[in-house]
Short mmCIF file of C-alpha atoms and ligand atoms in Angstrom, two decimals:
data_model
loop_
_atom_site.label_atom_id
_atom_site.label_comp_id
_atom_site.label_asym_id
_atom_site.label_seq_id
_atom_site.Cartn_x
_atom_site.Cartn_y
_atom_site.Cartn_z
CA UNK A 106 80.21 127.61 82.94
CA UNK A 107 79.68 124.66 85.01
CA UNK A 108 77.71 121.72 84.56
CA UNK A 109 78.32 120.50 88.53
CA UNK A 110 75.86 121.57 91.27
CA UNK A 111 77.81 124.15 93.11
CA UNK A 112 77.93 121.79 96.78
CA UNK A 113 81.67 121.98 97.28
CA UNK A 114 83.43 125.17 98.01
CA UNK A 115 86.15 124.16 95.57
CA UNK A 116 90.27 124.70 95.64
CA UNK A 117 91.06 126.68 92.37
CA UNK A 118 93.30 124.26 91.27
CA UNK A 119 93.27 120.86 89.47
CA UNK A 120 95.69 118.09 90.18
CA UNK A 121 96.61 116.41 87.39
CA UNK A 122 99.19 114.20 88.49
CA UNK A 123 99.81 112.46 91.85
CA UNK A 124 102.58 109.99 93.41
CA UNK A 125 103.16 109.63 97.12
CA UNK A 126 102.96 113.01 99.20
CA UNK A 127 103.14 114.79 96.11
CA UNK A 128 100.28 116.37 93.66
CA UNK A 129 100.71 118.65 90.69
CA UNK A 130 98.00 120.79 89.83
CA UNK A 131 97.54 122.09 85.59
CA UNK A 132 100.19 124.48 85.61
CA UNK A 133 103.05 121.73 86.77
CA UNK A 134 102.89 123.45 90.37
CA UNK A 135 103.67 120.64 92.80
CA UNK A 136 102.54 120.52 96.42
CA UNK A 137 102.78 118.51 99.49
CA UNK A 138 99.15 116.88 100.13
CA UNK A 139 98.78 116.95 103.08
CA UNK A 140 94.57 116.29 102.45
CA UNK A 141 94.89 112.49 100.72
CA UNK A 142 91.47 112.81 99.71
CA UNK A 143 90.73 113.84 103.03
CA UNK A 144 92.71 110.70 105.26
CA UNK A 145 91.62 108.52 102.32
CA UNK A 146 94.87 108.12 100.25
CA UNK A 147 96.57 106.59 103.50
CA UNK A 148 99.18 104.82 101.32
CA UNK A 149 100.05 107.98 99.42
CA UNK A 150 98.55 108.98 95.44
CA UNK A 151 99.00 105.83 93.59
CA UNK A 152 100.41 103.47 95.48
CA UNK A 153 102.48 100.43 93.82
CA UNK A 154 101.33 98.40 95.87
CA UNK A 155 97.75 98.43 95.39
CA UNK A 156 97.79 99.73 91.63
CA UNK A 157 99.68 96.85 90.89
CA UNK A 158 97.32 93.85 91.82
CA UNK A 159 94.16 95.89 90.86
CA UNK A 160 95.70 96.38 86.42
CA UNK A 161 95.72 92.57 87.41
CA UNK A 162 92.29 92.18 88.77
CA UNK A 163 91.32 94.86 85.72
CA UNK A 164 91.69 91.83 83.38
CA UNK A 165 90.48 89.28 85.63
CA UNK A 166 86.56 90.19 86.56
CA UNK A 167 85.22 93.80 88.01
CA UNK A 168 81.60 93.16 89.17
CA UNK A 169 79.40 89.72 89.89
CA UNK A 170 77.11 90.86 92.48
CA UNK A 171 76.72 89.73 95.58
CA UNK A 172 74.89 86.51 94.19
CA UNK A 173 78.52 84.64 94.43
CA UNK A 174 80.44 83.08 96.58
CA UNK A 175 83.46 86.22 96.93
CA UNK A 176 86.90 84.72 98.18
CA UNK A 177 87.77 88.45 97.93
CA UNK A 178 85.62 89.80 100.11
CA UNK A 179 86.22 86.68 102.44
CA UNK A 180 90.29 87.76 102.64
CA UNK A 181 89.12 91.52 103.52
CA UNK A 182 86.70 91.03 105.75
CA UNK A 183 89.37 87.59 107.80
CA UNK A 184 91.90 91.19 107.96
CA UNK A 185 89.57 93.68 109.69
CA UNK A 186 88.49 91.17 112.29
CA UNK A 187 91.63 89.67 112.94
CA UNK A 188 92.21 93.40 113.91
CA UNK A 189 89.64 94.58 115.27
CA UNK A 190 86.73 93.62 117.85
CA UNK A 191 84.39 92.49 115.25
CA UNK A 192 83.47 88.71 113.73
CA UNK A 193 81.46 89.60 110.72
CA UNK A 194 81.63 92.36 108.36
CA UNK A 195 79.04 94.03 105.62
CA UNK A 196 80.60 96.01 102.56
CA UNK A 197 79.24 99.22 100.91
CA UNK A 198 80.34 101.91 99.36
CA UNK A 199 80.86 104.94 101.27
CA UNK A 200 81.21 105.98 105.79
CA UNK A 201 77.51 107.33 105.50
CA UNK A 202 76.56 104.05 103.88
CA UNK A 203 78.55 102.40 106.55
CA UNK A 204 76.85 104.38 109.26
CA UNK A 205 73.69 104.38 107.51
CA UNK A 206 73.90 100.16 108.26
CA UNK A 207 75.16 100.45 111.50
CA UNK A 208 71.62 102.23 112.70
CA UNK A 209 70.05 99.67 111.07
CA UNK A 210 71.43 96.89 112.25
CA UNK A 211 71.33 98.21 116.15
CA UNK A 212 67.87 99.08 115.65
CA UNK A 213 66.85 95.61 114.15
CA UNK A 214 69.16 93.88 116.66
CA UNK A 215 67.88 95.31 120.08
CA UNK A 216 64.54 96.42 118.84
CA UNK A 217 64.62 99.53 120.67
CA UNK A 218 64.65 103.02 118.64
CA UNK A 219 66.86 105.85 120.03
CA UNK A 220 70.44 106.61 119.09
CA UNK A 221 72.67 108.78 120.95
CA UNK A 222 75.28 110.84 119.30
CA UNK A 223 76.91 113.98 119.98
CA UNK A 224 77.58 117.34 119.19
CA UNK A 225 79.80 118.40 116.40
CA UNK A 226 79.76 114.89 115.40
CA UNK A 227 79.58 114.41 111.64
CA UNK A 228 78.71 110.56 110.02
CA UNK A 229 77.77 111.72 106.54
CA UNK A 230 74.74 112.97 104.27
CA UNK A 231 72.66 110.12 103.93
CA UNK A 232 68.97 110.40 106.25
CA UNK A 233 70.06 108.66 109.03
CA UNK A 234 73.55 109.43 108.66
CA UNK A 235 72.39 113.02 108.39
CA UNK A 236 70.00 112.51 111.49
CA UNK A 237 73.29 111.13 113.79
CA UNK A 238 75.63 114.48 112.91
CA UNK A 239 75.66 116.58 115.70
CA UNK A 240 75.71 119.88 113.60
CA UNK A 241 72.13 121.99 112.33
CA UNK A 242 74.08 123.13 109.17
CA UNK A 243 74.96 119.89 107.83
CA UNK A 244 70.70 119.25 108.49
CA UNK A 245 69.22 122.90 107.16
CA UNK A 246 66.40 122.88 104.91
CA UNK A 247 66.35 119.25 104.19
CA UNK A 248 62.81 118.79 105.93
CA UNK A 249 62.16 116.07 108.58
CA UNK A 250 64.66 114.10 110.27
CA UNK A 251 64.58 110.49 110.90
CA UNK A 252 63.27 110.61 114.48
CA UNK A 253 64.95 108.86 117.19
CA UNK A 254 68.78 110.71 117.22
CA UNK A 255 69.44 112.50 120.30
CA UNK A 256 72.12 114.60 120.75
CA UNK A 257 74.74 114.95 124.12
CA UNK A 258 77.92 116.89 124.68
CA UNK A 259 81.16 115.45 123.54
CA UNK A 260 83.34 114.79 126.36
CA UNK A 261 80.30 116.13 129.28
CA UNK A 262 81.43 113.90 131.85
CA UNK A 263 77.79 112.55 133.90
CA UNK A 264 75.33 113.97 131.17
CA UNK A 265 74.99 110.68 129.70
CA UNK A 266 73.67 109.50 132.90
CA UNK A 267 70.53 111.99 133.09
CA UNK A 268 69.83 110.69 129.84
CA UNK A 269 66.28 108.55 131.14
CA UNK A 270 65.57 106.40 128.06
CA UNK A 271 65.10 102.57 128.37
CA UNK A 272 64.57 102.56 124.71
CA UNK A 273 68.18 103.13 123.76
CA UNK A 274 69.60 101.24 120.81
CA UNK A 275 73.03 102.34 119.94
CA UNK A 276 75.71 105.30 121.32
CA UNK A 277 77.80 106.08 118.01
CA UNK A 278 80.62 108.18 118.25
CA UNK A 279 83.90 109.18 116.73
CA UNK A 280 86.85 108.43 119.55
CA UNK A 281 88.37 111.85 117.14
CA UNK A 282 86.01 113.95 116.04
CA UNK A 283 87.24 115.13 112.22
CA UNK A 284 85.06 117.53 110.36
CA UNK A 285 83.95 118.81 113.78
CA UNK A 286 87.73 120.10 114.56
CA UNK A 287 90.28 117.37 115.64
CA UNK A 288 88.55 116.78 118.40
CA UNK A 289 89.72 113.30 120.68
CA UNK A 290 87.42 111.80 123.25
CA UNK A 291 89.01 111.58 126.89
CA UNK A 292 89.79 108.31 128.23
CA UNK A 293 87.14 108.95 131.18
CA UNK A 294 84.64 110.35 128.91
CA UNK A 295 84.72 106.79 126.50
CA UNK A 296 84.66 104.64 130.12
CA UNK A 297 81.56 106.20 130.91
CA UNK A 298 80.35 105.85 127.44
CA UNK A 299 81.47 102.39 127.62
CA UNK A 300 79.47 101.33 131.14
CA UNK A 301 75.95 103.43 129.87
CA UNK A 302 75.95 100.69 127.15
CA UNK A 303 76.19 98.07 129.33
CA UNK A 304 73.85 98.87 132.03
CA UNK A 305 71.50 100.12 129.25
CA UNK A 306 71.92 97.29 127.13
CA UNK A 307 72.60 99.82 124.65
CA UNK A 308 74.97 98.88 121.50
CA UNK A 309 78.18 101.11 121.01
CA UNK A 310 79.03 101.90 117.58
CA UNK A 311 82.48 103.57 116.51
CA UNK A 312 82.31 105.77 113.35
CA UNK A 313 85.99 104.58 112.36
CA UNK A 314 85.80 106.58 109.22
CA UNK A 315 88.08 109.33 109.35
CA UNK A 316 90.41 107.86 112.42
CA UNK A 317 90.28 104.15 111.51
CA UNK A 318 92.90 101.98 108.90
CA UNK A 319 95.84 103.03 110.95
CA UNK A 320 95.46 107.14 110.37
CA UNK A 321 96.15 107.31 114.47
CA UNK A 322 98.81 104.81 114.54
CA UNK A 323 96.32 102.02 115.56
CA UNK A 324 94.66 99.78 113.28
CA UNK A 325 91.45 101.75 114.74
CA UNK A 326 91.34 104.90 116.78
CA UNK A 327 88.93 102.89 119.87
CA UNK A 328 92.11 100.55 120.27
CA UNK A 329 94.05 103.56 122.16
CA UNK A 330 91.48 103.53 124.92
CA UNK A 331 90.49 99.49 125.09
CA UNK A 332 86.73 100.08 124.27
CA UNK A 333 85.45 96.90 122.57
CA UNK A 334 82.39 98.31 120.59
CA UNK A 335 79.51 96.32 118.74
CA UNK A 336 79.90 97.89 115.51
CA UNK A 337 82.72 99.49 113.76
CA UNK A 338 82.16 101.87 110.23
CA UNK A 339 85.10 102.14 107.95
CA UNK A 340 84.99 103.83 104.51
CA UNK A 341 87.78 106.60 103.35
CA UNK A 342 91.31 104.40 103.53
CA UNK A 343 90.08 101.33 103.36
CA UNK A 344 90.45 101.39 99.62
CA UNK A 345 93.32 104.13 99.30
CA UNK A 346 91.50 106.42 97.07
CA UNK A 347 88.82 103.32 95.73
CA UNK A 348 85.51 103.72 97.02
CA UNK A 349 84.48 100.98 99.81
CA UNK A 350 82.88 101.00 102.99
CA UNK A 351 82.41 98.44 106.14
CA UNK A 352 80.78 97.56 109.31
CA UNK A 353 81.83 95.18 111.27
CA UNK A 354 80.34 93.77 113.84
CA UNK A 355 80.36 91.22 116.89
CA UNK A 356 79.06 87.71 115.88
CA UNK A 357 75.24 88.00 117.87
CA UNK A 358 74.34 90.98 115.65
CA UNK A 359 74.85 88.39 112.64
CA UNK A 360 70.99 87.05 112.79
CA UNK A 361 69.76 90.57 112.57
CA UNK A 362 71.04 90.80 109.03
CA UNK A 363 70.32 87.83 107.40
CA UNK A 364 69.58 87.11 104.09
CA UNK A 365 67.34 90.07 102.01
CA UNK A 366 67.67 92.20 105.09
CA UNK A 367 70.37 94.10 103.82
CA UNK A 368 72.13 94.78 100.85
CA UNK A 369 74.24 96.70 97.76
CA UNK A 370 74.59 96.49 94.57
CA UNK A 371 78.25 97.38 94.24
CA UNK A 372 79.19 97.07 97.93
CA UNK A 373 82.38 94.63 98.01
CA UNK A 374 83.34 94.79 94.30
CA UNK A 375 86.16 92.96 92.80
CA UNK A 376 88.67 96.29 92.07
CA UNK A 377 87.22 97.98 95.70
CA UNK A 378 88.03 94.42 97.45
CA UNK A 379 91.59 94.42 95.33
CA UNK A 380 92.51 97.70 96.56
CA UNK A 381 91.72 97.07 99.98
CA UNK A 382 93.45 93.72 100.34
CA UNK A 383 96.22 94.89 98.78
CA UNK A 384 96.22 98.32 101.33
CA UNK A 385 95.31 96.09 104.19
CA UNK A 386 98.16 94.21 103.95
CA UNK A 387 100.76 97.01 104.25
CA UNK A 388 98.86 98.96 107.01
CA UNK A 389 97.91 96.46 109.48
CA UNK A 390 101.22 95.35 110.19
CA UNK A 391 102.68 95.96 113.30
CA UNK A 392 105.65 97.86 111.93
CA UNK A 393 103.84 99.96 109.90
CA UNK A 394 101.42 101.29 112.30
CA UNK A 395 104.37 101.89 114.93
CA UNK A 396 106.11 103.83 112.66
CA UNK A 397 103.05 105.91 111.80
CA UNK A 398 102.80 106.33 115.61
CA UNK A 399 106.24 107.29 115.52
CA UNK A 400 106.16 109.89 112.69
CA UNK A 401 102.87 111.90 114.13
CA UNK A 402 104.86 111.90 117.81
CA UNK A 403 107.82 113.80 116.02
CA UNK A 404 105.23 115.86 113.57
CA UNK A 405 103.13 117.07 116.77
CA UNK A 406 106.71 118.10 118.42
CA UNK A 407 107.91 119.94 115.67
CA UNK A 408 104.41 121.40 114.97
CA UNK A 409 104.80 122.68 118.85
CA UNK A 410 106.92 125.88 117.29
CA UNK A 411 103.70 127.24 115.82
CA UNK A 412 102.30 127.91 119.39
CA UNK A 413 105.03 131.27 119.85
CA UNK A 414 102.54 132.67 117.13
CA UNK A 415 99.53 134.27 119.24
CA UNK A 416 97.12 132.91 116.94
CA UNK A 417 97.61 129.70 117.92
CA UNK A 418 95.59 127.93 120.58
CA UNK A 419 96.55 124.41 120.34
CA UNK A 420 97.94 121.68 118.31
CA UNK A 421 96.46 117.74 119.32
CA UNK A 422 95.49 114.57 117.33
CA UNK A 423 96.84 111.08 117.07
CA UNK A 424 99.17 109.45 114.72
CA UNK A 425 98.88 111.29 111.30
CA UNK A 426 95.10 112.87 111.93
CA UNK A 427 96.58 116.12 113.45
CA UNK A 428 95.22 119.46 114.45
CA UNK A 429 96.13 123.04 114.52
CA UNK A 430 93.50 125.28 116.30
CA UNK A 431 93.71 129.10 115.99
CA UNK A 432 91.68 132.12 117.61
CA UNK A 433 90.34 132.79 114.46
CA UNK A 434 89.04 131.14 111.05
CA UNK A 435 92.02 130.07 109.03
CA UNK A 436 90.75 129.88 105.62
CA UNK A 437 93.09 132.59 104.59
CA UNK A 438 96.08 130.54 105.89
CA UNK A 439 94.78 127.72 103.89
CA UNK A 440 95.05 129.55 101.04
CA UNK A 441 98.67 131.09 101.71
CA UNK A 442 100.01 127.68 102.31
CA UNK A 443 98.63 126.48 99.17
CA UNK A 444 100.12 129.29 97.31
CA UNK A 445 103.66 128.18 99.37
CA UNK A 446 103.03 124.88 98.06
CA UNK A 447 101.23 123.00 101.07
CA UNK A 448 97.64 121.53 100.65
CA UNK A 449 95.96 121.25 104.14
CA UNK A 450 91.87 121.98 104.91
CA UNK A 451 90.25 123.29 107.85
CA UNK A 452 88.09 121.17 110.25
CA UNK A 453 85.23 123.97 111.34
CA UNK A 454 86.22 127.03 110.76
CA UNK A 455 89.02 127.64 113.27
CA UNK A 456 91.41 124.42 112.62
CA UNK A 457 93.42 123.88 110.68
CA UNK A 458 93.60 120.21 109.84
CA UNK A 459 96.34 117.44 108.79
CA UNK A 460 96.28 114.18 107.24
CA UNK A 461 99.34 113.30 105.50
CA UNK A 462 99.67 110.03 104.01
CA UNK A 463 100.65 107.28 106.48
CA UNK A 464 103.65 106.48 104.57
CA UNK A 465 105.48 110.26 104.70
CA UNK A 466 108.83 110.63 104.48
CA UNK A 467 110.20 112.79 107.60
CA UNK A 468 111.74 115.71 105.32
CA UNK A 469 108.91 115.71 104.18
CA UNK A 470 106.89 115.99 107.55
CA UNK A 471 110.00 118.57 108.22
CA UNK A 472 109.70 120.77 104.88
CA UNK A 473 105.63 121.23 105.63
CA UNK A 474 106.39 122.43 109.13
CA UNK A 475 109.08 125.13 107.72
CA UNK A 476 106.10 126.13 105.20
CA UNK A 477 103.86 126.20 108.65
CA UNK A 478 106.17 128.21 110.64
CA UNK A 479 106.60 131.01 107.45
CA UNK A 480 102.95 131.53 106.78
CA UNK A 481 102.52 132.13 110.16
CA UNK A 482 105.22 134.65 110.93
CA UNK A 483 104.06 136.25 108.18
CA UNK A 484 100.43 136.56 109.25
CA UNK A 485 101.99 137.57 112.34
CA UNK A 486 103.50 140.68 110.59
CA UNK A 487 100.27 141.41 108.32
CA UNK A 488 97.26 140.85 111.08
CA UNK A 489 94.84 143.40 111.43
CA UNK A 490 92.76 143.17 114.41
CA UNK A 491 89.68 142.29 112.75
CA UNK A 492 91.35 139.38 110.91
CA UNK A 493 94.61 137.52 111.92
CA UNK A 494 95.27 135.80 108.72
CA UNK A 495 95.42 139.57 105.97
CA UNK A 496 98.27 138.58 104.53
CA UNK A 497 97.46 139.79 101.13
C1 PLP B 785 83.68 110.29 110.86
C2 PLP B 785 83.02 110.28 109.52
N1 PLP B 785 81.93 109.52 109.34
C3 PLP B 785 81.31 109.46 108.16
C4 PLP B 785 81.74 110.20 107.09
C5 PLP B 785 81.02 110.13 105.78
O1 PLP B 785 81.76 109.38 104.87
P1 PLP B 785 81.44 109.48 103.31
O2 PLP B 785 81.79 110.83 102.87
O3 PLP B 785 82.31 108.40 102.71
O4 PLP B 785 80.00 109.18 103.14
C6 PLP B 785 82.87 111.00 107.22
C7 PLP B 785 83.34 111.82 106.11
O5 PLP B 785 84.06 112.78 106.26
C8 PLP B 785 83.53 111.04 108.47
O6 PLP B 785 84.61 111.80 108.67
#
């Protein structure tokens, strides 16, 4: 018996213990994660680095509100402009939080009303968050909408241009769509994005979430295609497994949230702003982020052997936020590669998705594409035509 609401289709396992790339579930099984608390653990399980200074901020002060002055917060917030196109930054909690202050803010700031976002999209479970995800089964049966989110193909080249609203606030968008399948915006696609905002006087905001704290090799995903947006959300690896969110944003949205317009209880606590310095430090330096550039070009070349298997349809992403799409669903070949010791989740129903931690050792990149290339030649030998992946 269970005293949780049943909302997450649980794994059947526990971890118990976690260092690095490697979990171990109750029954001293390890595994390669290859999840990270789905591209949040982007320095690994328990990284030294970050648990270190945050037993030292245990004993110094947790929580003071945001009544103070926070040189914490400051020394975050200095890092994610310095490396991004923003100038001022907002903490929360959470990437629907993040998003949820994003509408807000483009709404307040150019006093117009509709956001454009697009299909498959996902931004979180919050109203508005909810109201910006481009899928009707993240929305069912939770009543009225926010109004004022419209909905456009992802990567429709010249549908954004029939679009005839004046009254257009913000375009948000993910430059790699996660939960809705690995899915990268083209280069054209985000320059056409990119001029609708201008000539509509529109605001572009970048869900960062999933692709942004160096998960593509880039400090942010947008930074691959030059698009200098008005807001940016972060949440997930910004803290390495601590929850924290952020927007940041260019200086002239700054008067839109001034004081009492805004605000979070715990957004920018002392152990989330600890954990974030600390990860911020090691990920936004150049070296880093090459090598994690590095390390997904070799992981995508090796992961090219899976496409002899006819089940497989294509392999893309960026850095270390990789995909593997199949002709059918591949929550059976989730499973199997759990049981062979490799934890990886599916983004919609037919990929299967990556996100190993930034810091991965290449045997270790090598050992999960070995488990890859047996689970599939054995669901090549056990398919039936009604479902690829009967292996049992
Ligand atoms: C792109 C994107 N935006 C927003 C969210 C929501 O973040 P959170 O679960 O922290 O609210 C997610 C979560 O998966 C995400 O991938």
């Amino acid at each position: 018996m269970s005293y949780l609401f049943e909302t997450y289709n649980r794994k059947n396992i526990q971890i118990k213990q976690a260092k690095g790339t490697l979990v171990k579930d109750e029954h001293g099984k390890s595994y390669l994660d290859f999840i990270q608390g789905i591209a949040t653990c982007n320095l690994g399980h328990c990284p030294d680095i970050v648990t270190a200074p945050l037993k030292k901020q245990l004993d110094r002060v947790w929580h003071v509100s945001n009544l103070f002055q926070n040189d914490l917060q400051e020394k975050v917030a200095e890092q994610l402009v310095q490396h991004s196109a923003g100038d001022l930054v907002f903490f929360c909690n959470s990437g629907a939080e993040a998003n949820e202050a994003a509408v807000k803010l483009a709404r307040k700031h150019t006093q117009k009303t509709t956001i454009i976002t697009f299909e498959k999209s996902f931004h979180g479970r919050t109203y508005a968050a909810m109201a910006a995800t481009g899928q009707e089964k993240i929305k069912a049966g939770f009543g009225p909408m926010l109004p004022g989110f419209h909905h456009l193909s992802f990567n429709r080249l010249g549908e954004l241009d029939q679009f005839m609203d004046d009254d257009i606030a913000a375009v948000m968008l993910e430059t790699i769509q996660g939960e809705g399948g690995v899915i990268p915006a083209s280069q054209a696609f985000l320059q056409e994005v990119a001029a609708f905002c201008k000539k509509k006087r529109a605001l572009l905001i970048v869900d960062e979430v999933q692709t942004g704290i160096g998960r593509t090799g880039k400090a942010f995903g947008y930074q691959y295609q030059g698009l200098s947006p008005d807001i940016i959300t972060v949440a997930k690896g910004l803290g390495s497994g601590f929850p924290v969110g952020a927007v940041i944003a260019k200086k002239d949205l700054g008067q839109s949230f001034s004081p009492g317009s805004h605000g979070t209880t715990f957004g920018g606590n002392m152990l989330a702003m600890t954990a974030a310095n600390a990860t911020l430090d090691t990920i936004f330096q150049k070296s880093f982020l090459e090598a994690v550039k590095a390390k997904g070009d070799f992981f995508q070349e090796e992961l090219k052997t899976l496409l002899q298997y006819p089940l497989t349809k294509d392999i893309r992403g960026k850095g270390l936020m990789i995909g593997i799409e199949c002709i059918v669903p591949v929550q059976p070949v989730i499973e199997e590669l759990q049981s062979e010791g490799l934890l990886v989740l599916s983004a919609g129903s037919n990929v299967i998705r990556m996100l190993p931690p930034l810091n991965v050792a290449t045997d270790e990149l090598i050992m999960a594409v070995e488990k890859l290339n047996h689970v599939f030649e054995k669901a090549k030998i056990n398919h039936t035509e009604e479902n690829f992946f009967s292996l049992r």
